[in-house]
Amino acid sequence: MTLATTETTSRPVTTITIGVDTHSQLHHAAVLDQHGILLGHRQFTTDIAGYQELLDWAASYGIINAAGVECTGSYGAGLTRHLLAAGTDVVEVNRGHRLTRSRSGKNDVIDAEAAARKVMSGECSSPAKDTTGAVEAIRNLHLLRDSAVKSRAAALVQLRDVLVTAPTGMRGRFDAKTLEGKATQARALRPDSSRLDEPEHAVKYTLRELGRRIFNLTAEINATEKHITKLVEVVAPTTIALPQVGPHSGAAAYHGRAKHRPVPQRGSLRQALRRRTDSSIVRENPSHAPP
């Protein structure tokens, strides 16, 4: 693969700032000196070899002050981990506003250079998302739980809809008060798979499979919740000790997707959970510090 490269003649500089426009297959990096002069820009592959090549290339211009990386929690996560492991300060850079991008244009070189300038100007100064510790583990487990909860809710609605149109005699067998109870009863159905061309047996088969799906998703949710609870209790005992804050609301606040109504102790909770990082977890519970 031939990668696009445009560079000026390198010369010794005191400090440089890296800006990176991230994508799934290629990252485009730009280097600015301490005066804001663009020294060069180049594309790199999104693998370990590409990350190290980017770091070596940037270091050839001078001492790296910081790197501004877009999407440090998604496309830029791998590069961010590599830069942090190498001792480089990484700053989270937000993508430009649509109005700004429509005025200045949109291409990888412009975005990479803009990322570096945002770091130099102080427009972006938030540390990059840390995807190497317990917070990232909680994010992933909560993502898994959310997906299972949504799938289970959809399956329960489908079970209800199938029962509404099921033959009258079949509906009478489902006397449970709740949809969860009806799902348990559906798992006990014994359809004749050789007669699925008949609506009655097709309905039985559908109900049984929906009941099994609901059962399996419920088991997955319960197992994942146990893991989340264990993690949150270990890494943030002070947080979940706050009034009306349990493992799930605490976990949701960790990965920035909490959609619950504010609790009465609004200020205290927000102060305790805002911008949580693994370093703050260690300060809260020193015994959880990494080896």
PDB file of C-alpha atoms in Angstrom:
ATOM      1  CA  MET A   1       0.000   0.000   0.000  1.00  0.00           C
ATOM      2  CA  THR A   2       1.390   3.406  -0.968  1.00  0.00           C
ATOM      3  CA  LEU A   3       0.764   6.001   1.716  1.00  0.00           C
ATOM      4  CA  ALA A   4       0.492   9.692   0.920  1.00  0.00           C
ATOM      5  CA  THR A   5       3.322  11.791   2.348  1.00  0.00           C
ATOM      6  CA  THR A   6       3.981  15.522   2.300  1.00  0.00           C
ATOM      7  CA  GLU A   7       6.817  16.953   4.398  1.00  0.00           C
ATOM      8  CA  THR A   8       9.003  20.011   4.626  1.00  0.00           C
ATOM      9  CA  THR A   9      12.736  19.847   5.195  1.00  0.00           C
ATOM     10  CA  SER A  10      13.147  18.851   8.836  1.00  0.00           C
ATOM     11  CA  ARG A  11      15.220  20.968  11.177  1.00  0.00           C
ATOM     12  CA  PRO A  12      15.865  20.782  14.920  1.00  0.00           C
ATOM     13  CA  VAL A  13      13.043  22.208  16.971  1.00  0.00           C
ATOM     14  CA  THR A  14      12.443  22.408  20.691  1.00  0.00           C
ATOM     15  CA  THR A  15       8.990  20.898  20.929  1.00  0.00           C
ATOM     16  CA  ILE A  16       6.378  19.596  18.538  1.00  0.00           C
ATOM     17  CA  THR A  17       2.672  18.815  18.745  1.00  0.00           C
ATOM     18  CA  ILE A  18       1.020  15.941  16.912  1.00  0.00           C
ATOM     19  CA  GLY A  19      -2.499  16.028  15.524  1.00  0.00           C
ATOM     20  CA  VAL A  20      -4.216  12.870  14.301  1.00  0.00           C
ATOM     21  CA  ASP A  21      -7.361  12.443  12.216  1.00  0.00           C
ATOM     22  CA  THR A  22      -8.428   8.877  12.940  1.00  0.00           C
ATOM     23  CA  HIS A  23     -10.198   6.359  10.707  1.00  0.00           C
ATOM     24  CA  SER A  24     -10.783   2.615  10.732  1.00  0.00           C
ATOM     25  CA  GLN A  25      -8.022   1.706   8.235  1.00  0.00           C
ATOM     26  CA  LEU A  26      -5.643   4.674   8.116  1.00  0.00           C
ATOM     27  CA  HIS A  27      -4.761   7.523  10.483  1.00  0.00           C
ATOM     28  CA  HIS A  28      -3.519  10.838   9.120  1.00  0.00           C
ATOM     29  CA  ALA A  29      -1.047  12.671  11.368  1.00  0.00           C
ATOM     30  CA  ALA A  30       0.319  16.201  11.216  1.00  0.00           C
ATOM     31  CA  VAL A  31       3.225  17.742  13.138  1.00  0.00           C
ATOM     32  CA  LEU A  32       3.454  21.411  14.174  1.00  0.00           C
ATOM     33  CA  ASP A  33       6.427  23.087  15.802  1.00  0.00           C
ATOM     34  CA  GLN A  34       6.189  25.382  18.828  1.00  0.00           C
ATOM     35  CA  HIS A  35       5.455  28.327  16.523  1.00  0.00           C
ATOM     36  CA  GLY A  36       2.511  26.591  14.867  1.00  0.00           C
ATOM     37  CA  ILE A  37       4.314  25.890  11.609  1.00  0.00           C
ATOM     38  CA  LEU A  38       3.253  22.723   9.828  1.00  0.00           C
ATOM     39  CA  LEU A  39       6.352  20.551   9.487  1.00  0.00           C
ATOM     40  CA  GLY A  40       4.776  17.603   7.733  1.00  0.00           C
ATOM     41  CA  HIS A  41       1.835  15.257   7.484  1.00  0.00           C
ATOM     42  CA  ARG A  42       1.553  11.589   6.653  1.00  0.00           C
ATOM     43  CA  GLN A  43      -0.748   8.556   6.701  1.00  0.00           C
ATOM     44  CA  PHE A  44      -0.180   5.495   8.873  1.00  0.00           C
ATOM     45  CA  THR A  45      -1.805   2.102   9.138  1.00  0.00           C
ATOM     46  CA  THR A  46      -3.972   1.304  12.153  1.00  0.00           C
ATOM     47  CA  ASP A  47      -1.857  -1.465  13.630  1.00  0.00           C
ATOM     48  CA  ILE A  48       1.019  -1.660  16.110  1.00  0.00           C
ATOM     49  CA  ALA A  49       3.606  -1.216  13.371  1.00  0.00           C
ATOM     50  CA  GLY A  50       1.770   1.849  12.093  1.00  0.00           C
ATOM     51  CA  TYR A  51       1.459   3.336  15.580  1.00  0.00           C
ATOM     52  CA  GLN A  52       5.180   2.944  16.231  1.00  0.00           C
ATOM     53  CA  GLU A  53       6.036   4.318  12.793  1.00  0.00           C
ATOM     54  CA  LEU A  54       3.897   7.376  13.515  1.00  0.00           C
ATOM     55  CA  LEU A  55       5.632   7.892  16.856  1.00  0.00           C
ATOM     56  CA  ASP A  56       9.121   7.522  15.371  1.00  0.00           C
ATOM     57  CA  TRP A  57       8.269   9.804  12.461  1.00  0.00           C
ATOM     58  CA  ALA A  58       6.941  12.531  14.756  1.00  0.00           C
ATOM     59  CA  ALA A  59       9.893  12.214  17.142  1.00  0.00           C
ATOM     60  CA  SER A  60      12.281  12.816  14.246  1.00  0.00           C
ATOM     61  CA  TYR A  61      11.143  16.457  14.236  1.00  0.00           C
ATOM     62  CA  GLY A  62      11.865  17.122  17.890  1.00  0.00           C
ATOM     63  CA  ILE A  63      10.608  16.556  21.417  1.00  0.00           C
ATOM     64  CA  ILE A  64       6.939  15.591  21.490  1.00  0.00           C
ATOM     65  CA  ASN A  65       4.961  17.931  23.735  1.00  0.00           C
ATOM     66  CA  ALA A  66       1.539  16.293  23.289  1.00  0.00           C
ATOM     67  CA  ALA A  67      -0.670  14.545  20.771  1.00  0.00           C
ATOM     68  CA  GLY A  68      -4.203  15.607  19.900  1.00  0.00           C
ATOM     69  CA  VAL A  69      -6.184  12.554  18.802  1.00  0.00           C
ATOM     70  CA  GLU A  70      -9.756  12.408  17.531  1.00  0.00           C
ATOM     71  CA  CYS A  71     -12.100   9.677  18.761  1.00  0.00           C
ATOM     72  CA  THR A  72      -9.820   8.293  21.475  1.00  0.00           C
ATOM     73  CA  GLY A  73     -12.633   6.010  22.612  1.00  0.00           C
ATOM     74  CA  SER A  74     -13.261   4.455  19.175  1.00  0.00           C
ATOM     75  CA  TYR A  75     -11.121   4.755  16.028  1.00  0.00           C
ATOM     76  CA  GLY A  76      -8.271   6.303  17.974  1.00  0.00           C
ATOM     77  CA  ALA A  77      -8.337   3.917  20.945  1.00  0.00           C
ATOM     78  CA  GLY A  78      -5.481   1.701  19.780  1.00  0.00           C
ATOM     79  CA  LEU A  79      -3.231   4.624  18.883  1.00  0.00           C
ATOM     80  CA  THR A  80      -4.051   6.327  22.182  1.00  0.00           C
ATOM     81  CA  ARG A  81      -3.013   3.257  24.162  1.00  0.00           C
ATOM     82  CA  HIS A  82       0.237   3.042  22.212  1.00  0.00           C
ATOM     83  CA  LEU A  83       1.088   6.717  22.729  1.00  0.00           C
ATOM     84  CA  LEU A  84       0.271   6.606  26.433  1.00  0.00           C
ATOM     85  CA  ALA A  85       2.401   3.496  26.887  1.00  0.00           C
ATOM     86  CA  ALA A  86       5.277   5.382  25.244  1.00  0.00           C
ATOM     87  CA  GLY A  87       4.906   8.231  27.732  1.00  0.00           C
ATOM     88  CA  THR A  88       3.270  10.722  25.358  1.00  0.00           C
ATOM     89  CA  ASP A  89       0.515  12.979  26.708  1.00  0.00           C
ATOM     90  CA  VAL A  90      -2.652  12.459  24.667  1.00  0.00           C
ATOM     91  CA  VAL A  91      -5.472  15.002  24.503  1.00  0.00           C
ATOM     92  CA  GLU A  92      -9.013  14.196  23.397  1.00  0.00           C
ATOM     93  CA  VAL A  93      -9.911  16.310  20.346  1.00  0.00           C
ATOM     94  CA  ASN A  94     -13.525  16.757  19.319  1.00  0.00           C
ATOM     95  CA  ARG A  95     -14.416  16.762  15.669  1.00  0.00           C
ATOM     96  CA  GLY A  96     -14.926  20.241  14.244  1.00  0.00           C
ATOM     97  CA  HIS A  97     -18.301  21.922  14.133  1.00  0.00           C
ATOM     98  CA  ARG A  98     -20.158  21.595  10.834  1.00  0.00           C
ATOM     99  CA  LEU A  99     -20.076  25.358  10.239  1.00  0.00           C
ATOM    100  CA  THR A 100     -16.318  25.505  10.743  1.00  0.00           C
ATOM    101  CA  ARG A 101     -15.741  22.501   8.528  1.00  0.00           C
ATOM    102  CA  SER A 102     -17.954  23.914   5.784  1.00  0.00           C
ATOM    103  CA  ARG A 103     -15.911  27.128   5.787  1.00  0.00           C
ATOM    104  CA  SER A 104     -12.420  25.628   5.941  1.00  0.00           C
ATOM    105  CA  GLY A 105     -13.082  22.458   3.983  1.00  0.00           C
ATOM    106  CA  LYS A 106     -12.858  18.808   4.948  1.00  0.00           C
ATOM    107  CA  ASN A 107      -9.936  16.523   4.337  1.00  0.00           C
ATOM    108  CA  ASP A 108      -7.584  14.457   6.455  1.00  0.00           C
ATOM    109  CA  VAL A 109      -4.725  16.952   6.314  1.00  0.00           C
ATOM    110  CA  ILE A 110      -6.911  19.847   7.493  1.00  0.00           C
ATOM    111  CA  ASP A 111      -8.426  17.761  10.292  1.00  0.00           C
ATOM    112  CA  ALA A 112      -5.050  16.458  11.520  1.00  0.00           C
ATOM    113  CA  GLU A 113      -3.549  19.946  11.524  1.00  0.00           C
ATOM    114  CA  ALA A 114      -6.635  21.347  13.251  1.00  0.00           C
ATOM    115  CA  ALA A 115      -6.329  18.672  15.961  1.00  0.00           C
ATOM    116  CA  ALA A 116      -2.774  19.775  16.725  1.00  0.00           C
ATOM    117  CA  ARG A 117      -3.728  23.461  16.753  1.00  0.00           C
ATOM    118  CA  LYS A 118      -6.582  22.828  19.175  1.00  0.00           C
ATOM    119  CA  VAL A 119      -4.105  21.296  21.602  1.00  0.00           C
ATOM    120  CA  MET A 120      -1.603  24.150  21.203  1.00  0.00           C
ATOM    121  CA  SER A 121      -4.277  26.819  21.688  1.00  0.00           C
ATOM    122  CA  GLY A 122      -5.788  25.105  24.722  1.00  0.00           C
ATOM    123  CA  GLU A 123      -9.155  24.737  23.002  1.00  0.00           C
ATOM    124  CA  CYS A 124      -8.906  21.018  23.767  1.00  0.00           C
ATOM    125  CA  SER A 125      -7.199  20.047  27.002  1.00  0.00           C
ATOM    126  CA  SER A 126      -9.112  17.039  28.362  1.00  0.00           C
ATOM    127  CA  PRO A 127      -7.024  13.889  28.843  1.00  0.00           C
ATOM    128  CA  ALA A 128      -7.777  11.110  26.383  1.00  0.00           C
ATOM    129  CA  LYS A 129     -10.145   8.339  27.388  1.00  0.00           C
ATOM    130  CA  ASP A 130      -8.264   5.645  29.254  1.00  0.00           C
ATOM    131  CA  THR A 131      -9.165   2.287  27.709  1.00  0.00           C
ATOM    132  CA  THR A 132      -6.638   0.206  29.631  1.00  0.00           C
ATOM    133  CA  GLY A 133      -8.180  -0.164  33.084  1.00  0.00           C
ATOM    134  CA  ALA A 134     -11.269  -0.926  35.102  1.00  0.00           C
ATOM    135  CA  VAL A 135     -13.353   1.917  33.666  1.00  0.00           C
ATOM    136  CA  GLU A 136     -13.079   0.427  30.169  1.00  0.00           C
ATOM    137  CA  ALA A 137     -13.949  -3.010  31.553  1.00  0.00           C
ATOM    138  CA  ILE A 138     -17.091  -1.556  33.126  1.00  0.00           C
ATOM    139  CA  ARG A 139     -17.986   0.222  29.877  1.00  0.00           C
ATOM    140  CA  ASN A 140     -17.804  -3.009  27.902  1.00  0.00           C
ATOM    141  CA  LEU A 141     -19.763  -5.054  30.414  1.00  0.00           C
ATOM    142  CA  HIS A 142     -22.453  -2.376  30.631  1.00  0.00           C
ATOM    143  CA  LEU A 143     -22.657  -2.332  26.835  1.00  0.00           C
ATOM    144  CA  LEU A 144     -23.210  -6.085  26.857  1.00  0.00           C
ATOM    145  CA  ARG A 145     -25.911  -5.795  29.520  1.00  0.00           C
ATOM    146  CA  ASP A 146     -27.701  -2.960  27.699  1.00  0.00           C
ATOM    147  CA  SER A 147     -27.797  -4.990  24.494  1.00  0.00           C
ATOM    148  CA  ALA A 148     -29.201  -8.038  26.278  1.00  0.00           C
ATOM    149  CA  VAL A 149     -31.841  -5.959  28.092  1.00  0.00           C
ATOM    150  CA  LYS A 150     -33.052  -4.429  24.805  1.00  0.00           C
ATOM    151  CA  SER A 151     -33.122  -7.800  23.071  1.00  0.00           C
ATOM    152  CA  ARG A 152     -35.059  -9.339  25.956  1.00  0.00           C
ATOM    153  CA  ALA A 153     -37.605  -6.510  25.930  1.00  0.00           C
ATOM    154  CA  ALA A 154     -38.078  -6.964  22.170  1.00  0.00           C
ATOM    155  CA  ALA A 155     -38.530 -10.725  22.583  1.00  0.00           C
ATOM    156  CA  LEU A 156     -41.168 -10.198  25.304  1.00  0.00           C
ATOM    157  CA  VAL A 157     -43.111  -7.852  23.033  1.00  0.00           C
ATOM    158  CA  GLN A 158     -42.936 -10.390  20.203  1.00  0.00           C
ATOM    159  CA  LEU A 159     -44.153 -13.126  22.537  1.00  0.00           C
ATOM    160  CA  ARG A 160     -47.109 -10.965  23.541  1.00  0.00           C
ATOM    161  CA  ASP A 161     -47.962 -10.199  19.899  1.00  0.00           C
ATOM    162  CA  VAL A 162     -47.813 -13.873  18.862  1.00  0.00           C
ATOM    163  CA  LEU A 163     -50.086 -14.824  21.754  1.00  0.00           C
ATOM    164  CA  VAL A 164     -52.641 -12.206  20.686  1.00  0.00           C
ATOM    165  CA  THR A 165     -53.095 -13.900  17.307  1.00  0.00           C
ATOM    166  CA  ALA A 166     -52.563 -17.504  18.479  1.00  0.00           C
ATOM    167  CA  PRO A 167     -55.432 -20.016  18.219  1.00  0.00           C
ATOM    168  CA  THR A 168     -57.946 -19.571  21.017  1.00  0.00           C
ATOM    169  CA  GLY A 169     -57.350 -22.989  22.531  1.00  0.00           C
ATOM    170  CA  MET A 170     -53.622 -22.340  22.704  1.00  0.00           C
ATOM    171  CA  ARG A 171     -54.017 -18.932  24.337  1.00  0.00           C
ATOM    172  CA  GLY A 172     -55.985 -20.547  27.143  1.00  0.00           C
ATOM    173  CA  ARG A 173     -52.928 -22.539  28.228  1.00  0.00           C
ATOM    174  CA  PHE A 174     -51.021 -19.378  29.085  1.00  0.00           C
ATOM    175  CA  ASP A 175     -52.546 -18.425  32.427  1.00  0.00           C
ATOM    176  CA  ALA A 176     -49.457 -16.740  33.924  1.00  0.00           C
ATOM    177  CA  LYS A 177     -50.033 -13.143  35.020  1.00  0.00           C
ATOM    178  CA  THR A 178     -46.815 -11.702  33.586  1.00  0.00           C
ATOM    179  CA  LEU A 179     -45.074 -11.914  30.231  1.00  0.00           C
ATOM    180  CA  GLU A 180     -42.078 -13.460  31.982  1.00  0.00           C
ATOM    181  CA  GLY A 181     -44.357 -16.192  33.325  1.00  0.00           C
ATOM    182  CA  LYS A 182     -45.858 -16.758  29.898  1.00  0.00           C
ATOM    183  CA  ALA A 183     -42.340 -17.037  28.476  1.00  0.00           C
ATOM    184  CA  THR A 184     -41.598 -19.813  30.993  1.00  0.00           C
ATOM    185  CA  GLN A 185     -44.752 -21.623  29.934  1.00  0.00           C
ATOM    186  CA  ALA A 186     -43.842 -21.191  26.254  1.00  0.00           C
ATOM    187  CA  ARG A 187     -40.536 -22.992  26.820  1.00  0.00           C
ATOM    188  CA  ALA A 188     -42.495 -26.124  27.770  1.00  0.00           C
ATOM    189  CA  LEU A 189     -44.343 -26.316  24.431  1.00  0.00           C
ATOM    190  CA  ARG A 190     -43.604 -29.341  22.232  1.00  0.00           C
ATOM    191  CA  PRO A 191     -44.253 -28.453  18.587  1.00  0.00           C
ATOM    192  CA  ASP A 192     -43.988 -31.057  15.838  1.00  0.00           C
ATOM    193  CA  SER A 193     -41.166 -29.736  13.668  1.00  0.00           C
ATOM    194  CA  SER A 194     -42.290 -31.991  10.810  1.00  0.00           C
ATOM    195  CA  ARG A 195     -45.638 -30.172  10.664  1.00  0.00           C
ATOM    196  CA  LEU A 196     -44.495 -26.544  10.655  1.00  0.00           C
ATOM    197  CA  ASP A 197     -46.547 -25.976   7.510  1.00  0.00           C
ATOM    198  CA  GLU A 198     -49.558 -26.029   9.850  1.00  0.00           C
ATOM    199  CA  PRO A 199     -50.138 -22.659  11.608  1.00  0.00           C
ATOM    200  CA  GLU A 200     -50.765 -24.233  15.035  1.00  0.00           C
ATOM    201  CA  HIS A 201     -47.422 -25.996  15.130  1.00  0.00           C
ATOM    202  CA  ALA A 202     -45.648 -22.984  13.612  1.00  0.00           C
ATOM    203  CA  VAL A 203     -47.087 -20.827  16.421  1.00  0.00           C
ATOM    204  CA  LYS A 204     -46.009 -23.363  19.034  1.00  0.00           C
ATOM    205  CA  TYR A 205     -42.500 -23.445  17.604  1.00  0.00           C
ATOM    206  CA  THR A 206     -42.302 -19.636  17.522  1.00  0.00           C
ATOM    207  CA  LEU A 207     -43.510 -19.323  21.111  1.00  0.00           C
ATOM    208  CA  ARG A 208     -41.112 -21.977  22.360  1.00  0.00           C
ATOM    209  CA  GLU A 209     -38.099 -20.377  20.667  1.00  0.00           C
ATOM    210  CA  LEU A 210     -39.068 -16.945  21.974  1.00  0.00           C
ATOM    211  CA  GLY A 211     -39.400 -18.425  25.465  1.00  0.00           C
ATOM    212  CA  ARG A 212     -35.944 -19.994  25.188  1.00  0.00           C
ATOM    213  CA  ARG A 213     -34.481 -16.739  23.910  1.00  0.00           C
ATOM    214  CA  ILE A 214     -35.964 -14.801  26.816  1.00  0.00           C
ATOM    215  CA  PHE A 215     -34.644 -17.376  29.289  1.00  0.00           C
ATOM    216  CA  ASN A 216     -31.123 -17.234  27.829  1.00  0.00           C
ATOM    217  CA  LEU A 217     -31.078 -13.437  27.707  1.00  0.00           C
ATOM    218  CA  THR A 218     -32.264 -13.273  31.311  1.00  0.00           C
ATOM    219  CA  ALA A 219     -29.433 -15.563  32.356  1.00  0.00           C
ATOM    220  CA  GLU A 220     -26.950 -13.442  30.392  1.00  0.00           C
ATOM    221  CA  ILE A 221     -28.223 -10.247  32.037  1.00  0.00           C
ATOM    222  CA  ASN A 222     -27.998 -11.718  35.529  1.00  0.00           C
ATOM    223  CA  ALA A 223     -24.479 -13.035  34.972  1.00  0.00           C
ATOM    224  CA  THR A 224     -23.272  -9.727  33.515  1.00  0.00           C
ATOM    225  CA  GLU A 225     -24.855  -7.762  36.357  1.00  0.00           C
ATOM    226  CA  LYS A 226     -22.924  -9.846  38.873  1.00  0.00           C
ATOM    227  CA  HIS A 227     -19.646  -9.014  37.117  1.00  0.00           C
ATOM    228  CA  ILE A 228     -20.519  -5.305  36.943  1.00  0.00           C
ATOM    229  CA  THR A 229     -21.493  -5.223  40.608  1.00  0.00           C
ATOM    230  CA  LYS A 230     -18.255  -6.916  41.636  1.00  0.00           C
ATOM    231  CA  LEU A 231     -16.135  -4.471  39.616  1.00  0.00           C
ATOM    232  CA  VAL A 232     -17.902  -1.335  40.805  1.00  0.00           C
ATOM    233  CA  GLU A 233     -17.834  -2.461  44.433  1.00  0.00           C
ATOM    234  CA  VAL A 234     -14.085  -3.041  44.222  1.00  0.00           C
ATOM    235  CA  VAL A 235     -13.018   0.063  42.311  1.00  0.00           C
ATOM    236  CA  ALA A 236     -15.497   2.628  43.640  1.00  0.00           C
ATOM    237  CA  PRO A 237     -16.868   1.713  47.061  1.00  0.00           C
ATOM    238  CA  THR A 238     -17.290   5.381  48.019  1.00  0.00           C
ATOM    239  CA  THR A 239     -19.323   6.158  44.915  1.00  0.00           C
ATOM    240  CA  ILE A 240     -21.884   3.407  45.314  1.00  0.00           C
ATOM    241  CA  ALA A 241     -22.134   4.241  49.021  1.00  0.00           C
ATOM    242  CA  LEU A 242     -23.812   7.531  48.034  1.00  0.00           C
ATOM    243  CA  PRO A 243     -27.598   7.641  48.583  1.00  0.00           C
ATOM    244  CA  GLN A 244     -29.604   6.160  45.697  1.00  0.00           C
ATOM    245  CA  VAL A 245     -26.483   5.140  43.761  1.00  0.00           C
ATOM    246  CA  GLY A 246     -26.217   1.454  42.952  1.00  0.00           C
ATOM    247  CA  PRO A 247     -23.823  -0.551  40.792  1.00  0.00           C
ATOM    248  CA  HIS A 248     -25.789   0.029  37.585  1.00  0.00           C
ATOM    249  CA  SER A 249     -26.249   3.786  37.907  1.00  0.00           C
ATOM    250  CA  GLY A 250     -22.618   4.051  38.966  1.00  0.00           C
ATOM    251  CA  ALA A 251     -21.488   1.972  35.996  1.00  0.00           C
ATOM    252  CA  ALA A 252     -23.624   4.042  33.618  1.00  0.00           C
ATOM    253  CA  ALA A 253     -22.054   7.231  34.947  1.00  0.00           C
ATOM    254  CA  TYR A 254     -18.599   5.770  34.371  1.00  0.00           C
ATOM    255  CA  HIS A 255     -18.991   5.404  30.637  1.00  0.00           C
ATOM    256  CA  GLY A 256     -20.960   8.629  30.189  1.00  0.00           C
ATOM    257  CA  ARG A 257     -24.247   7.117  29.094  1.00  0.00           C
ATOM    258  CA  ALA A 258     -26.354   7.570  32.222  1.00  0.00           C
ATOM    259  CA  LYS A 259     -29.895   8.574  31.276  1.00  0.00           C
ATOM    260  CA  HIS A 260     -31.506   8.309  34.689  1.00  0.00           C
ATOM    261  CA  ARG A 261     -33.306  11.179  36.332  1.00  0.00           C
ATOM    262  CA  PRO A 262     -31.115  13.243  38.680  1.00  0.00           C
ATOM    263  CA  VAL A 263     -31.201  11.890  42.218  1.00  0.00           C
ATOM    264  CA  PRO A 264     -31.974  14.252  45.140  1.00  0.00           C
ATOM    265  CA  GLN A 265     -28.276  14.533  46.023  1.00  0.00           C
ATOM    266  CA  ARG A 266     -27.660  15.973  42.581  1.00  0.00           C
ATOM    267  CA  GLY A 267     -24.557  18.020  43.241  1.00  0.00           C
ATOM    268  CA  SER A 268     -22.798  15.372  45.307  1.00  0.00           C
ATOM    269  CA  LEU A 269     -23.388  12.636  42.743  1.00  0.00           C
ATOM    270  CA  ARG A 270     -22.256  14.747  39.828  1.00  0.00           C
ATOM    271  CA  GLN A 271     -19.119  15.836  41.612  1.00  0.00           C
ATOM    272  CA  ALA A 272     -18.334  12.258  42.575  1.00  0.00           C
ATOM    273  CA  LEU A 273     -18.866  10.765  39.112  1.00  0.00           C
ATOM    274  CA  ARG A 274     -17.880  13.528  36.707  1.00  0.00           C
ATOM    275  CA  ARG A 275     -14.992  12.600  34.416  1.00  0.00           C
ATOM    276  CA  ARG A 276     -14.108   9.443  36.340  1.00  0.00           C
ATOM    277  CA  THR A 277     -10.756   7.957  35.357  1.00  0.00           C
ATOM    278  CA  ASP A 278      -8.722   5.031  36.573  1.00  0.00           C
ATOM    279  CA  SER A 279      -6.382   7.428  38.382  1.00  0.00           C
ATOM    280  CA  SER A 280      -9.296   8.765  40.421  1.00  0.00           C
ATOM    281  CA  ILE A 281     -10.344   5.199  41.206  1.00  0.00           C
ATOM    282  CA  VAL A 282      -6.893   4.438  42.545  1.00  0.00           C
ATOM    283  CA  ARG A 283      -7.019   7.531  44.751  1.00  0.00           C
ATOM    284  CA  GLU A 284     -10.376   6.335  46.073  1.00  0.00           C
ATOM    285  CA  ASN A 285      -9.178   2.801  46.643  1.00  0.00           C
ATOM    286  CA  PRO A 286      -5.359   2.535  46.679  1.00  0.00           C
ATOM    287  CA  SER A 287      -5.546  -1.248  46.951  1.00  0.00           C
ATOM    288  CA  HIS A 288      -6.848  -1.316  43.370  1.00  0.00           C
ATOM    289  CA  ALA A 289      -3.747   0.353  41.943  1.00  0.00           C
ATOM    290  CA  PRO A 290      -2.299  -1.603  39.000  1.00  0.00           C
ATOM    291  CA  PRO A 291       0.903  -3.576  39.641  1.00  0.00           C
TER     292      PRO A 291
END
